[in-house]
PDB file of C-alpha atoms and ligand atoms in Angstrom:
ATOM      1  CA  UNK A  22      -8.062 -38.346-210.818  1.00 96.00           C
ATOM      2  CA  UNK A  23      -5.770 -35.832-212.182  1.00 97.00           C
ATOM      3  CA  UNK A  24      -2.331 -36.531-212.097  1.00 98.00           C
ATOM      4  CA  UNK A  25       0.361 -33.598-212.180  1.00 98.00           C
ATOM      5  CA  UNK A  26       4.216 -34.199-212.011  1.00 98.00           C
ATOM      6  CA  UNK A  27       6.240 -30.496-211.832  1.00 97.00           C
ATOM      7  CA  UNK A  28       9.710 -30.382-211.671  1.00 96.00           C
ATOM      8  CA  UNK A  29      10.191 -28.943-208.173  1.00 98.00           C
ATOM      9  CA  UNK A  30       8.837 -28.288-205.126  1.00 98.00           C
ATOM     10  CA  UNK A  31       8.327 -24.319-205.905  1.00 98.00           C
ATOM     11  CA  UNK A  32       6.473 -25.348-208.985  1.00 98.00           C
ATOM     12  CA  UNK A  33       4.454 -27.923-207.394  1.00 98.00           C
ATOM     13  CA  UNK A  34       3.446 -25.064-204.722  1.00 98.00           C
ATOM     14  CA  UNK A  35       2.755 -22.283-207.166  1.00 98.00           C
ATOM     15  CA  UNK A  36       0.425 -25.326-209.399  1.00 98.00           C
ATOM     16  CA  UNK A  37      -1.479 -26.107-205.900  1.00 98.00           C
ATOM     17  CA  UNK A  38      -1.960 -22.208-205.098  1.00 98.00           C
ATOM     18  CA  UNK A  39      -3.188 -21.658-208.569  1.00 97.00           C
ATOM     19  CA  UNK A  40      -5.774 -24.235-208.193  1.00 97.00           C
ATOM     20  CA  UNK A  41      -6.960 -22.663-204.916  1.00 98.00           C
ATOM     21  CA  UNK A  42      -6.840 -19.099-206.692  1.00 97.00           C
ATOM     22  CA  UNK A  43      -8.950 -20.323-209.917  1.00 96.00           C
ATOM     23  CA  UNK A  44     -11.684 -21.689-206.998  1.00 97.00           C
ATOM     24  CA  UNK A  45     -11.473 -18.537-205.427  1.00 97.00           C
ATOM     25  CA  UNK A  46     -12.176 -16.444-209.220  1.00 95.00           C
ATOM     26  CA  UNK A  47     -15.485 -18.642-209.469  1.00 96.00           C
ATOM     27  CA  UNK A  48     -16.447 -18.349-205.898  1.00 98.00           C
ATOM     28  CA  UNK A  49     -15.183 -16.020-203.461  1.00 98.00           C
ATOM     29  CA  UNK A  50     -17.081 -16.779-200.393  1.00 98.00           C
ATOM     30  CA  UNK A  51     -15.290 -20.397-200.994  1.00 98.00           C
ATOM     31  CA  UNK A  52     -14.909 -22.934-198.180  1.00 98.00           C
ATOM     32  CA  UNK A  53     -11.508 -23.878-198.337  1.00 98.00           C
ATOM     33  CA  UNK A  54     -10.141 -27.313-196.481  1.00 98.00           C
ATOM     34  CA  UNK A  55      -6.670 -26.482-194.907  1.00 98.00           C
ATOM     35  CA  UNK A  56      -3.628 -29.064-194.442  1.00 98.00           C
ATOM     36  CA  UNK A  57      -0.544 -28.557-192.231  1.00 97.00           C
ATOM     37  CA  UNK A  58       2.811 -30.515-192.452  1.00 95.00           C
ATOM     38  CA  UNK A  59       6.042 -28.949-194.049  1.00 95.00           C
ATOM     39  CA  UNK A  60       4.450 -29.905-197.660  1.00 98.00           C
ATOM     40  CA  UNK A  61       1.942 -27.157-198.239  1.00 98.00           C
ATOM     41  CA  UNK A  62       4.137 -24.241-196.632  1.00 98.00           C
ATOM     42  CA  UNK A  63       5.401 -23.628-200.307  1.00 98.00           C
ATOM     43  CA  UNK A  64       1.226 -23.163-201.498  1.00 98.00           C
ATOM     44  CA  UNK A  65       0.056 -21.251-198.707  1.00 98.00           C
ATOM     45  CA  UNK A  66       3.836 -18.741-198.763  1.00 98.00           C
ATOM     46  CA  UNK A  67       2.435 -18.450-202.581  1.00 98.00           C
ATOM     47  CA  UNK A  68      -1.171 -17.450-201.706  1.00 98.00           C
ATOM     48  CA  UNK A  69       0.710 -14.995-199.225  1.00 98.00           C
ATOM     49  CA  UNK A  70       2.629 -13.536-201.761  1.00 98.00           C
ATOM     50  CA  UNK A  71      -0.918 -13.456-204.265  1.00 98.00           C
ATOM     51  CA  UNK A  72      -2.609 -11.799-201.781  1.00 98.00           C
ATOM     52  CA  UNK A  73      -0.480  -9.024-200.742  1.00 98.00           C
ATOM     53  CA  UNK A  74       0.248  -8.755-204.917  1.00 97.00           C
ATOM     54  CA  UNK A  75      -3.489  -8.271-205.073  1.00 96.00           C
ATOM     55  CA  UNK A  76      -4.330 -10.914-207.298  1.00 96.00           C
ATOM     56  CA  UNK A  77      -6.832 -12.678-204.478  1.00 97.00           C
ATOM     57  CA  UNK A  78      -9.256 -11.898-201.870  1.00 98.00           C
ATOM     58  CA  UNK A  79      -9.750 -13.929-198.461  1.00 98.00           C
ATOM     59  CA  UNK A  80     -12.376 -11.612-197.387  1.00 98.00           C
ATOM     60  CA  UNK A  81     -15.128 -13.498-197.654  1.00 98.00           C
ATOM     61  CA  UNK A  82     -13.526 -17.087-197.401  1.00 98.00           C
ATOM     62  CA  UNK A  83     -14.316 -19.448-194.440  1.00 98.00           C
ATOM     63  CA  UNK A  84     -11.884 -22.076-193.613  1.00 98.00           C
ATOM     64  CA  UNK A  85     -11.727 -25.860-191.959  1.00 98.00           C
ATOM     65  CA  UNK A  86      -8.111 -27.348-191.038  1.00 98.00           C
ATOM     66  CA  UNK A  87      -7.895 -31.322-191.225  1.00 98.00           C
ATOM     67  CA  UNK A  88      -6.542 -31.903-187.460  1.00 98.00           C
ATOM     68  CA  UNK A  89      -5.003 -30.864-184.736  1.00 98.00           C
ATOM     69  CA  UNK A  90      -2.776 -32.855-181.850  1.00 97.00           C
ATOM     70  CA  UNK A  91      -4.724 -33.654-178.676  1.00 97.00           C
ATOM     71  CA  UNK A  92      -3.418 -32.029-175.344  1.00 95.00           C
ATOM     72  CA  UNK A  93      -1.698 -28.828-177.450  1.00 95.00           C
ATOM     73  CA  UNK A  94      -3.101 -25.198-176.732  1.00 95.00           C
ATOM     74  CA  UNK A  95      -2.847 -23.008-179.818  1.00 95.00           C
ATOM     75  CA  UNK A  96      -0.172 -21.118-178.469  1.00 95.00           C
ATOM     76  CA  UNK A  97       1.853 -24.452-178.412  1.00 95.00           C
ATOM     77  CA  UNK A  98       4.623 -23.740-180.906  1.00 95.00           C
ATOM     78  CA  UNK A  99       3.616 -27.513-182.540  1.00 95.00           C
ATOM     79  CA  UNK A 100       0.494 -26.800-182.742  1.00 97.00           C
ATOM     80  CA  UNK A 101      -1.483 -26.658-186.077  1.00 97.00           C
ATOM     81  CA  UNK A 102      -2.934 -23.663-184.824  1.00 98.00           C
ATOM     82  CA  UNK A 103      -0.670 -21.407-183.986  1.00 98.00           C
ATOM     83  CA  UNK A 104       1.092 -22.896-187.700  1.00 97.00           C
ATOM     84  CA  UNK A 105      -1.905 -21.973-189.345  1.00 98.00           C
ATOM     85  CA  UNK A 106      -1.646 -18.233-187.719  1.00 98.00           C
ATOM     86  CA  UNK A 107       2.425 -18.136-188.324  1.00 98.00           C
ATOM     87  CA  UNK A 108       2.346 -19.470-191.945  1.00 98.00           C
ATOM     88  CA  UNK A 109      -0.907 -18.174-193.419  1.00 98.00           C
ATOM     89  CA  UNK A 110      -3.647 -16.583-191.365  1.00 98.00           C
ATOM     90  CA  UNK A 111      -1.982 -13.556-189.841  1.00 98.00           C
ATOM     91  CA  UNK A 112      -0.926 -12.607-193.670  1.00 98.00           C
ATOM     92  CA  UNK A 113      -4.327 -13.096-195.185  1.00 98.00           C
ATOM     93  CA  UNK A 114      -7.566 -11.135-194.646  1.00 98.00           C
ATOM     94  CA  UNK A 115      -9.708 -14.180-193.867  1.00 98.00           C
ATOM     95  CA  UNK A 116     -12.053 -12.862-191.062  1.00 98.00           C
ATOM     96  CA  UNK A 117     -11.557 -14.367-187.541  1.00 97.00           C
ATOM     97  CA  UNK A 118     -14.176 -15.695-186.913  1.00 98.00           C
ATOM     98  CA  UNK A 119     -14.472 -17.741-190.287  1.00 98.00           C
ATOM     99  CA  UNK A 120     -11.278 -19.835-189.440  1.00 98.00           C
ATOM    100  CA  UNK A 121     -12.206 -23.358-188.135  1.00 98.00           C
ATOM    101  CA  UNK A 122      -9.615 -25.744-186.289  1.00 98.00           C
ATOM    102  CA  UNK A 123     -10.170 -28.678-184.525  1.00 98.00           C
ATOM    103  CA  UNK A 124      -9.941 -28.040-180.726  1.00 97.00           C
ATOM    104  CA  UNK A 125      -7.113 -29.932-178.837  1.00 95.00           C
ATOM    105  CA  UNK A 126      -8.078 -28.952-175.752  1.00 96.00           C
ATOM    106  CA  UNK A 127     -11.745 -29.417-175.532  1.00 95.00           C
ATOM    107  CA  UNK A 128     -12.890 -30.967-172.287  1.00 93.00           C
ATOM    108  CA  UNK A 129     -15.710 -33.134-174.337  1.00 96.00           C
ATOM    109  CA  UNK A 130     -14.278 -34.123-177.536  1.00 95.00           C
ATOM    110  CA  UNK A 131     -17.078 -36.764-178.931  1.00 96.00           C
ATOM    111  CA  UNK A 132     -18.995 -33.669-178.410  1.00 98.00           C
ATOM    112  CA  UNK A 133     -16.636 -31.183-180.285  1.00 98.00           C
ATOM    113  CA  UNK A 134     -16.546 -33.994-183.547  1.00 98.00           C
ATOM    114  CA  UNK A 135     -20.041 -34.011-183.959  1.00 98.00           C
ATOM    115  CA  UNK A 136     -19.938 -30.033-183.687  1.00 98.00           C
ATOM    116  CA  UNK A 137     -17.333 -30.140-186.263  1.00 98.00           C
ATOM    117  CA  UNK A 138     -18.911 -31.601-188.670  1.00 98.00           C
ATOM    118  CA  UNK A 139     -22.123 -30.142-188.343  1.00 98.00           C
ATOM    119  CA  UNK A 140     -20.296 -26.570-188.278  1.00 98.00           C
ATOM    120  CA  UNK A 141     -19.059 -27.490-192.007  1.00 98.00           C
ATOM    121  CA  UNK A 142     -22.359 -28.756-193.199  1.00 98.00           C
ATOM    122  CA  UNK A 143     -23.585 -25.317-191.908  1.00 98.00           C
ATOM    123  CA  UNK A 144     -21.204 -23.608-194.187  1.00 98.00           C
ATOM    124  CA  UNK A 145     -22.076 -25.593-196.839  1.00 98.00           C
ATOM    125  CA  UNK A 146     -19.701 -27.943-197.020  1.00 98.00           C
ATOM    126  CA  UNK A 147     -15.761 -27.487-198.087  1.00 98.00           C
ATOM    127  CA  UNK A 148     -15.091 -26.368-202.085  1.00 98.00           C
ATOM    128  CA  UNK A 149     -11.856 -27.194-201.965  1.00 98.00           C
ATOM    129  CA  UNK A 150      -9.560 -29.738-199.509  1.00 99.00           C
ATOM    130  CA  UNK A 151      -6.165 -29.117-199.691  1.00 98.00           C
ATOM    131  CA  UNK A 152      -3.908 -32.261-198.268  1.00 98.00           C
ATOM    132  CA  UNK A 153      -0.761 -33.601-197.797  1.00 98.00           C
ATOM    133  CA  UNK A 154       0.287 -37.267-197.347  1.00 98.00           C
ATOM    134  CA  UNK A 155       2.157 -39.604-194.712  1.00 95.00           C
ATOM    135  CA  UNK A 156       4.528 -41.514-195.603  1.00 93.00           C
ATOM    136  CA  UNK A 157       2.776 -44.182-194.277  1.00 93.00           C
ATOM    137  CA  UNK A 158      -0.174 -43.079-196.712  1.00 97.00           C
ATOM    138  CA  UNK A 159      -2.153 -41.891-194.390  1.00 96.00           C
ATOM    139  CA  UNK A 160      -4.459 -38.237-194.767  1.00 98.00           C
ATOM    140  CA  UNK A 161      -5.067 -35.407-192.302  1.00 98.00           C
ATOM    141  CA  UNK A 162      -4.366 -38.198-188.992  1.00 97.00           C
ATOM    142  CA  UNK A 163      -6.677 -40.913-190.917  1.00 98.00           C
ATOM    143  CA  UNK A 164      -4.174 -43.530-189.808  1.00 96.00           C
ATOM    144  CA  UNK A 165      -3.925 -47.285-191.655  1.00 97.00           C
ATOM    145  CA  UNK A 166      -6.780 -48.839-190.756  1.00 97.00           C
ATOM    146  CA  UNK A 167      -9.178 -46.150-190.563  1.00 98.00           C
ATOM    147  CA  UNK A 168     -12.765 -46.567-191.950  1.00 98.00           C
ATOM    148  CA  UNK A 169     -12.922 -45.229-195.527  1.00 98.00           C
ATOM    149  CA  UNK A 170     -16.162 -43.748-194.432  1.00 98.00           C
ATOM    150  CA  UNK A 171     -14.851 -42.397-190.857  1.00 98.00           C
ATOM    151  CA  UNK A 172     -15.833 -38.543-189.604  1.00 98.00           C
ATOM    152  CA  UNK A 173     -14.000 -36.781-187.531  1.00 98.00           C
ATOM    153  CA  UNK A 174     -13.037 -37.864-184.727  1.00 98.00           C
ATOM    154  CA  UNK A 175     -10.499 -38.729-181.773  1.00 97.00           C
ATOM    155  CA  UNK A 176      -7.234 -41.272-183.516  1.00 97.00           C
ATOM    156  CA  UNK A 177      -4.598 -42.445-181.676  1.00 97.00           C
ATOM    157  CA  UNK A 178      -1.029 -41.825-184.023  1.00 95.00           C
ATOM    158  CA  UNK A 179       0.862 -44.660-185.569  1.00 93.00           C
ATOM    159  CA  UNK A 180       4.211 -45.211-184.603  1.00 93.00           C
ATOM    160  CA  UNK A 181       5.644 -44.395-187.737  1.00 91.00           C
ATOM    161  CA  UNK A 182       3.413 -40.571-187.823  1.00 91.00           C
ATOM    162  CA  UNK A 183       4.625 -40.444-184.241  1.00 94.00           C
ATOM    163  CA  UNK A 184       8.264 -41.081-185.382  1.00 93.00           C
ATOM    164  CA  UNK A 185       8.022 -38.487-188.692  1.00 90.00           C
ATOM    165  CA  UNK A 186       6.678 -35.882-186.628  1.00 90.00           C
ATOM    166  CA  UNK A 187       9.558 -36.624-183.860  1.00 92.00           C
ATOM    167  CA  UNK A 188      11.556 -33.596-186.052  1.00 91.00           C
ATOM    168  CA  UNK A 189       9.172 -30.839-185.182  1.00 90.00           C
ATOM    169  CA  UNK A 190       9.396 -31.531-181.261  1.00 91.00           C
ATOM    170  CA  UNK A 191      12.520 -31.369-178.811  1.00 90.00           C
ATOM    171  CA  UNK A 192      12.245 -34.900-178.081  1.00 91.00           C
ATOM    172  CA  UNK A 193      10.002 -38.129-179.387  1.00 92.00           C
ATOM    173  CA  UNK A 194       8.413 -38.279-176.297  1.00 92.00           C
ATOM    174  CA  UNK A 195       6.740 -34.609-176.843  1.00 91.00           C
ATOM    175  CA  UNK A 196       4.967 -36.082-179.861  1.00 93.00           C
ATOM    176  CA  UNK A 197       1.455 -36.417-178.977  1.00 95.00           C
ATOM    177  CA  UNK A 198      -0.306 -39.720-179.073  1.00 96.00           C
ATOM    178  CA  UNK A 199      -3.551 -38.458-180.172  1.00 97.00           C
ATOM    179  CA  UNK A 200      -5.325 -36.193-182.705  1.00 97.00           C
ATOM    180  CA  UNK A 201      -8.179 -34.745-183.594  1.00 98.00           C
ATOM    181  CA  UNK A 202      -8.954 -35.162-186.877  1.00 98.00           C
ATOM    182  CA  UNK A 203     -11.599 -34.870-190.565  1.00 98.00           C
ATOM    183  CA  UNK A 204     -12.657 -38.224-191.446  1.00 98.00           C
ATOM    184  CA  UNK A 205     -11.962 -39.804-194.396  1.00 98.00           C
ATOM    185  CA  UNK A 206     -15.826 -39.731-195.495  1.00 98.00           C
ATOM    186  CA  UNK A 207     -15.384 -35.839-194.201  1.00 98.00           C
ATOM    187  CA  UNK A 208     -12.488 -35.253-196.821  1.00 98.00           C
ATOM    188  CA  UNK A 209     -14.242 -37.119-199.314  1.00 98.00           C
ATOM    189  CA  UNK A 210     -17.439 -34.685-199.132  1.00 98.00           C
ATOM    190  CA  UNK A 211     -15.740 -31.910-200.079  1.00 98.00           C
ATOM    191  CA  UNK A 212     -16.239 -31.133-203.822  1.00 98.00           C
ATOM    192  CA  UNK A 213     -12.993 -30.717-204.647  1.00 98.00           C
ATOM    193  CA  UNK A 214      -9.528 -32.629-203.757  1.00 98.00           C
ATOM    194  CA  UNK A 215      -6.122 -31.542-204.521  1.00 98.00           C
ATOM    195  CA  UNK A 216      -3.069 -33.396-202.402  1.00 98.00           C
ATOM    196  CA  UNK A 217       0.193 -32.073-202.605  1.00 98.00           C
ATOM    197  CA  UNK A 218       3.470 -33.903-201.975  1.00 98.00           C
ATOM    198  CA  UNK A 219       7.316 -33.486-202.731  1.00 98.00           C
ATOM    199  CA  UNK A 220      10.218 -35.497-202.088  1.00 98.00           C
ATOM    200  CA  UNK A 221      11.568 -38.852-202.486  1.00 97.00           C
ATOM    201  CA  UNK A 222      10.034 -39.948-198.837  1.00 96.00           C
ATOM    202  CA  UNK A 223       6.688 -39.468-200.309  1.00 98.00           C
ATOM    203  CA  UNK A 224       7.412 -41.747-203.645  1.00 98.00           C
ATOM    204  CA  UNK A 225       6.137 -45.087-202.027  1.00 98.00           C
ATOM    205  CA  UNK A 226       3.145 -43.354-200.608  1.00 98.00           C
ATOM    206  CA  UNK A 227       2.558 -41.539-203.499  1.00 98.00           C
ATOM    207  CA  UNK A 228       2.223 -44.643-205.648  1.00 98.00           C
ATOM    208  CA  UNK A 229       0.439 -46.759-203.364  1.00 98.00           C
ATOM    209  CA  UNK A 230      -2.469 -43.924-202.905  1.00 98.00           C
ATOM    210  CA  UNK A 231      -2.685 -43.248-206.964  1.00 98.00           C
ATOM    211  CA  UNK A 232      -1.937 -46.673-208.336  1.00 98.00           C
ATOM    212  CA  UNK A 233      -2.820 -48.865-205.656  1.00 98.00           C
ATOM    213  CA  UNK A 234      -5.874 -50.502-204.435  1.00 98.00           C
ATOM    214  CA  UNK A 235      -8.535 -48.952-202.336  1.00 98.00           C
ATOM    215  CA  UNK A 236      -7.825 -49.663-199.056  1.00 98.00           C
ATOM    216  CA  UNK A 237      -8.052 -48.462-195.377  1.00 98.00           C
ATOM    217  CA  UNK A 238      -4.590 -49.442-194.990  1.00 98.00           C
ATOM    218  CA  UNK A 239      -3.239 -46.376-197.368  1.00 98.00           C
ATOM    219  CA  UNK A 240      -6.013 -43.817-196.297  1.00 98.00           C
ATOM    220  CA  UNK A 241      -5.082 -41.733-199.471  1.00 98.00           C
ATOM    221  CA  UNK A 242      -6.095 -44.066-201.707  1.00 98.00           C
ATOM    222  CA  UNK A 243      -9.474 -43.372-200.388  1.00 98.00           C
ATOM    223  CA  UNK A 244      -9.414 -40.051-203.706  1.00 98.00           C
ATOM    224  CA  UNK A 245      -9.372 -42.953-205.988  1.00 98.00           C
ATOM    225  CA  UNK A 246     -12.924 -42.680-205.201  1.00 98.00           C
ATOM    226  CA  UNK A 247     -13.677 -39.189-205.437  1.00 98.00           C
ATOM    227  CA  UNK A 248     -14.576 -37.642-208.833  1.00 98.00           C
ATOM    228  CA  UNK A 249     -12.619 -34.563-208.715  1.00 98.00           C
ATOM    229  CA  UNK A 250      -9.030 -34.588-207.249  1.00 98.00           C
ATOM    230  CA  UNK A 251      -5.848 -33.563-208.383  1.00 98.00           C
ATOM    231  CA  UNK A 252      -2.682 -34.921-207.186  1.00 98.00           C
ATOM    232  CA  UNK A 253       0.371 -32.572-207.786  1.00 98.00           C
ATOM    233  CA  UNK A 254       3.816 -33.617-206.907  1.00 98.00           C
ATOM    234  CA  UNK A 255       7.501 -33.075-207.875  1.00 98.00           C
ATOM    235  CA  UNK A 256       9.362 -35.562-209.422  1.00 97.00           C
ATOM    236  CA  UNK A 257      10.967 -37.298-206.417  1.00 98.00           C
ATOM    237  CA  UNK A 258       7.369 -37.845-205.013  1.00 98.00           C
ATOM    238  CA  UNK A 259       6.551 -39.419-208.441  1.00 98.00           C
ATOM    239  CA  UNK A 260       9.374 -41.689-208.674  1.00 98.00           C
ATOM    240  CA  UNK A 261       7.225 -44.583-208.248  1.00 98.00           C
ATOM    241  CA  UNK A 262       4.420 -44.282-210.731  1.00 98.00           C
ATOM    242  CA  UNK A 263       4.010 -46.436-213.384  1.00 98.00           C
ATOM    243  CA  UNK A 264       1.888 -44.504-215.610  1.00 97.00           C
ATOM    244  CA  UNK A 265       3.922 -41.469-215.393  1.00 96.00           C
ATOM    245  CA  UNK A 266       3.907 -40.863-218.768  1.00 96.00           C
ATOM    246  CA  UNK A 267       0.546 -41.567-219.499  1.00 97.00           C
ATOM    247  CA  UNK A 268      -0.137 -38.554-216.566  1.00 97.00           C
ATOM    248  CA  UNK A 269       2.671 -36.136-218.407  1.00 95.00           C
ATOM    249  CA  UNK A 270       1.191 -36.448-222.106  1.00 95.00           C
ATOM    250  CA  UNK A 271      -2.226 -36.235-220.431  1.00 95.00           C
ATOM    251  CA  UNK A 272      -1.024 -32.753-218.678  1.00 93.00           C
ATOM    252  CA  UNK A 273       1.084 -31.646-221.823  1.00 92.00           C
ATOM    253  CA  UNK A 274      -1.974 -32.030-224.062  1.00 92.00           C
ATOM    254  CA  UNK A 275      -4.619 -30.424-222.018  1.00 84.00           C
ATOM    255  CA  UNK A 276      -4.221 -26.589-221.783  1.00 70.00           C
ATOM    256  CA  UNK A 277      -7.667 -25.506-222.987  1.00 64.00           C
ATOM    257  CA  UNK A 278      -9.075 -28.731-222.395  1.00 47.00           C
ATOM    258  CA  UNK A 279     -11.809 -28.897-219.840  1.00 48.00           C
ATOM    259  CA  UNK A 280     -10.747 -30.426-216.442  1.00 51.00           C
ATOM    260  CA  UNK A 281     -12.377 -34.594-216.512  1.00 44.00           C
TER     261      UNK A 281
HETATM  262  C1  GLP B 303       0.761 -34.953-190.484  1.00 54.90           C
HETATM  263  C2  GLP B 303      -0.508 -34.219-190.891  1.00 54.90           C
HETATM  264  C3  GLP B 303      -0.886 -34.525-192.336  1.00 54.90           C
HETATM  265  C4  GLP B 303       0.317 -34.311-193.228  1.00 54.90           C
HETATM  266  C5  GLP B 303       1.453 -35.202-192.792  1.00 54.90           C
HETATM  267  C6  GLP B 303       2.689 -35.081-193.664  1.00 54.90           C
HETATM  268  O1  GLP B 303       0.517 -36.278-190.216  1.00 54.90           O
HETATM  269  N1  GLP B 303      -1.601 -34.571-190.042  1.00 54.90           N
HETATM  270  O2  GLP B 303      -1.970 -33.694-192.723  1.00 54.90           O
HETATM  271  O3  GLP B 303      -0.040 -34.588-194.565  1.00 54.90           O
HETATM  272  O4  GLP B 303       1.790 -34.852-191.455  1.00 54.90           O
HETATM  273  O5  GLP B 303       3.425 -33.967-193.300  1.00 54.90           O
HETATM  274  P1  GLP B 303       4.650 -33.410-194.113  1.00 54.90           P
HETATM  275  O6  GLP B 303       4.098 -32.594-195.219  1.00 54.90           O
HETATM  276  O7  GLP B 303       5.415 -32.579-193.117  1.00 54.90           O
HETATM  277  O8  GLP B 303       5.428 -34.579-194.591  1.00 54.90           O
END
C-alpha cells in the first residue's frame, strides 16, 4: 500500500484526480469506481476543472458508484444520485447510459445486487475505485462487521454513519436506515484502490485501516489486502500514523520510481 500525506485538502484532491487522470492516459474506455461523501468533492471539482481545460476525456468512460440510501429517489436532494449529477456528471461528457448507481428504489433489491454485480463483471470489472472512509472505518456502507468478502448488497447503517450523515438531512430522523451498497470483496476486485480522506475526524480511522489489523470491524483495513492501493490524505487525517515518516521519505524519494 502506498501511503501519501499532502499538506491540504486541495492538494490531497488535485493528487487523487491526478491518479484518476494518469488511468485515464493508459486507458480511456476506463471503468472508474465512484465514492460520494463531502471528501472526494475536492477530486471530482478537479477532474471538472481538467475536463473543461481539456486535459481529459470521459467519452468513453463507464462508471459504478459504491452505494446509495434505500427509500431515496434520485431526485432526492440526499441522494447519491442526484450528488453524483450536481457535483460531477452533468459537467463531464461521460455518456448516459454508461453511469451505474445502485438503485434505492428498486422493488426487488436481492435481485438488483446480483444485477449489480454481474453488470460490472460485464464491463470488465472497475480500473480504478475511488473511496472515502467513515469515521467509524467503514467503506462505501460496508459497516463494522461486514464480511471481508461481502458483495453488494442490502446493510442496515450503524448508529454512528447514521449520526455523521445526520448533517446532510433536516433532521436525524430523515437519515435512512438502509443502503445499498459494493461489497467489500466487490471493492477489492477492482484493480486499482485509491481512498481519499482529510481532516482530523478521519485520523483514528485513518490509522486503524493502514496500520491496524485486518479486520471486519474497520472495513478499510480490508486494502491492506489488496496489491495496489494508494491512500492519500492531508495531514490532519494522518495525525495518527506511526510510520509517517517512513511513508514521506518513501514519497519524497520516488519520482521516477516505478509505483510497488
Ligand atoms: C458515507 C459513504 C462513504 C463515505 C463516508 C464518509 O458513509 N457511504 O462512501 O466514505 O460517508 O463521508 P465523508 O467524506 O462525508 O466524511
Amino acid at each position: 500500500m502506498e501511503v501519501v500525506i499532502k499538506r491540504d485538502y486541495d492538494q490531497m484532491s488535485k493528487a487523487a484526480a491526478q491518479l484518476v487522470v494518469d488511468v485515464l492516459n493508459t486507458k480511456p474506455n476506463a471503468v472508474l469506481g465512484m465514492a460520494t461523501g463531502s471528501t472526494p468533492l475536492g477530486l471530482y471539482q478537479e477532474l471538472v476543472r481538467l475536463y473543461k481545460a481539456g486535459h481529459v476525456d470521459f467519452s468513453r468512460v463507464t462508471t459504478f458508484n459504491l452505494d446509495e440510501y434505500v427509500g431515496l429517489p434520485a431526485n432526492h436532494p440526499q441522494s447519491y444520485h442526484y450528488f453524483m449529477r450536481e457535483h460531477f456528471f452533468q459537467h463531464v461528457n461521460i455518456p448516459q447510459h454508461n453511469i451505474n448507481i445502485p438503485s434505492g428504489t428498486t422493488s426487488n433489491y436481492p435481485a438488483f445486487c446480483q444485477w449489480y454485480e454481474g453488470r460490472i463483471a460485464e464491463c470488465g470489472g472497475i480500473d480504478l475505485q475511488i473511496l472515502g472512509i467513515g469515521s467509524d472505518g467503514h467503506i462505501a456502507f460496508n459497516e463494522p462487521g461486514s464480511s471481508l468478502s461481502s458483495r453488494t448488497r442490502l446493510k442496515t447503517l450503524s448508529k454512528q454513519t447514521i449520526d455523521d450523515n445526520a448533517r446532510f438531512f433536516e433532521r436525524r430522523e430523515s437519515v435512512p436506515v438502509y443502503a445499498i451498497t459494493m461489497g467489500v470483496g466487490t471493492i477489492l476486485d477492482a484493480r486499482r484502490l485509491v481512498l481519499v480522506a482529510s481532516g482530523k475526524t478521519k485520523a483514528k480511522a485513518i490509522a486503524h485501516a493502514v496500520e491496524g489489523p485486518v479486520t471486519s470491524m474497520v472495513t478499510a483495513s480490508a486494502i491492506q489486502l489488496h496489491r495496489d492501493a494508494t491512500v492519500i490524505v492531508d495531514g490532519e487525517a494522518a495525525a495518527g500514523l506511526t510510520m509517517r515518516e517512513y511513508y514521506e521519505f518513501i514519497y519524497a524519494a520516488k519520482p521516477a520510481a516505478p509505483r510497488a
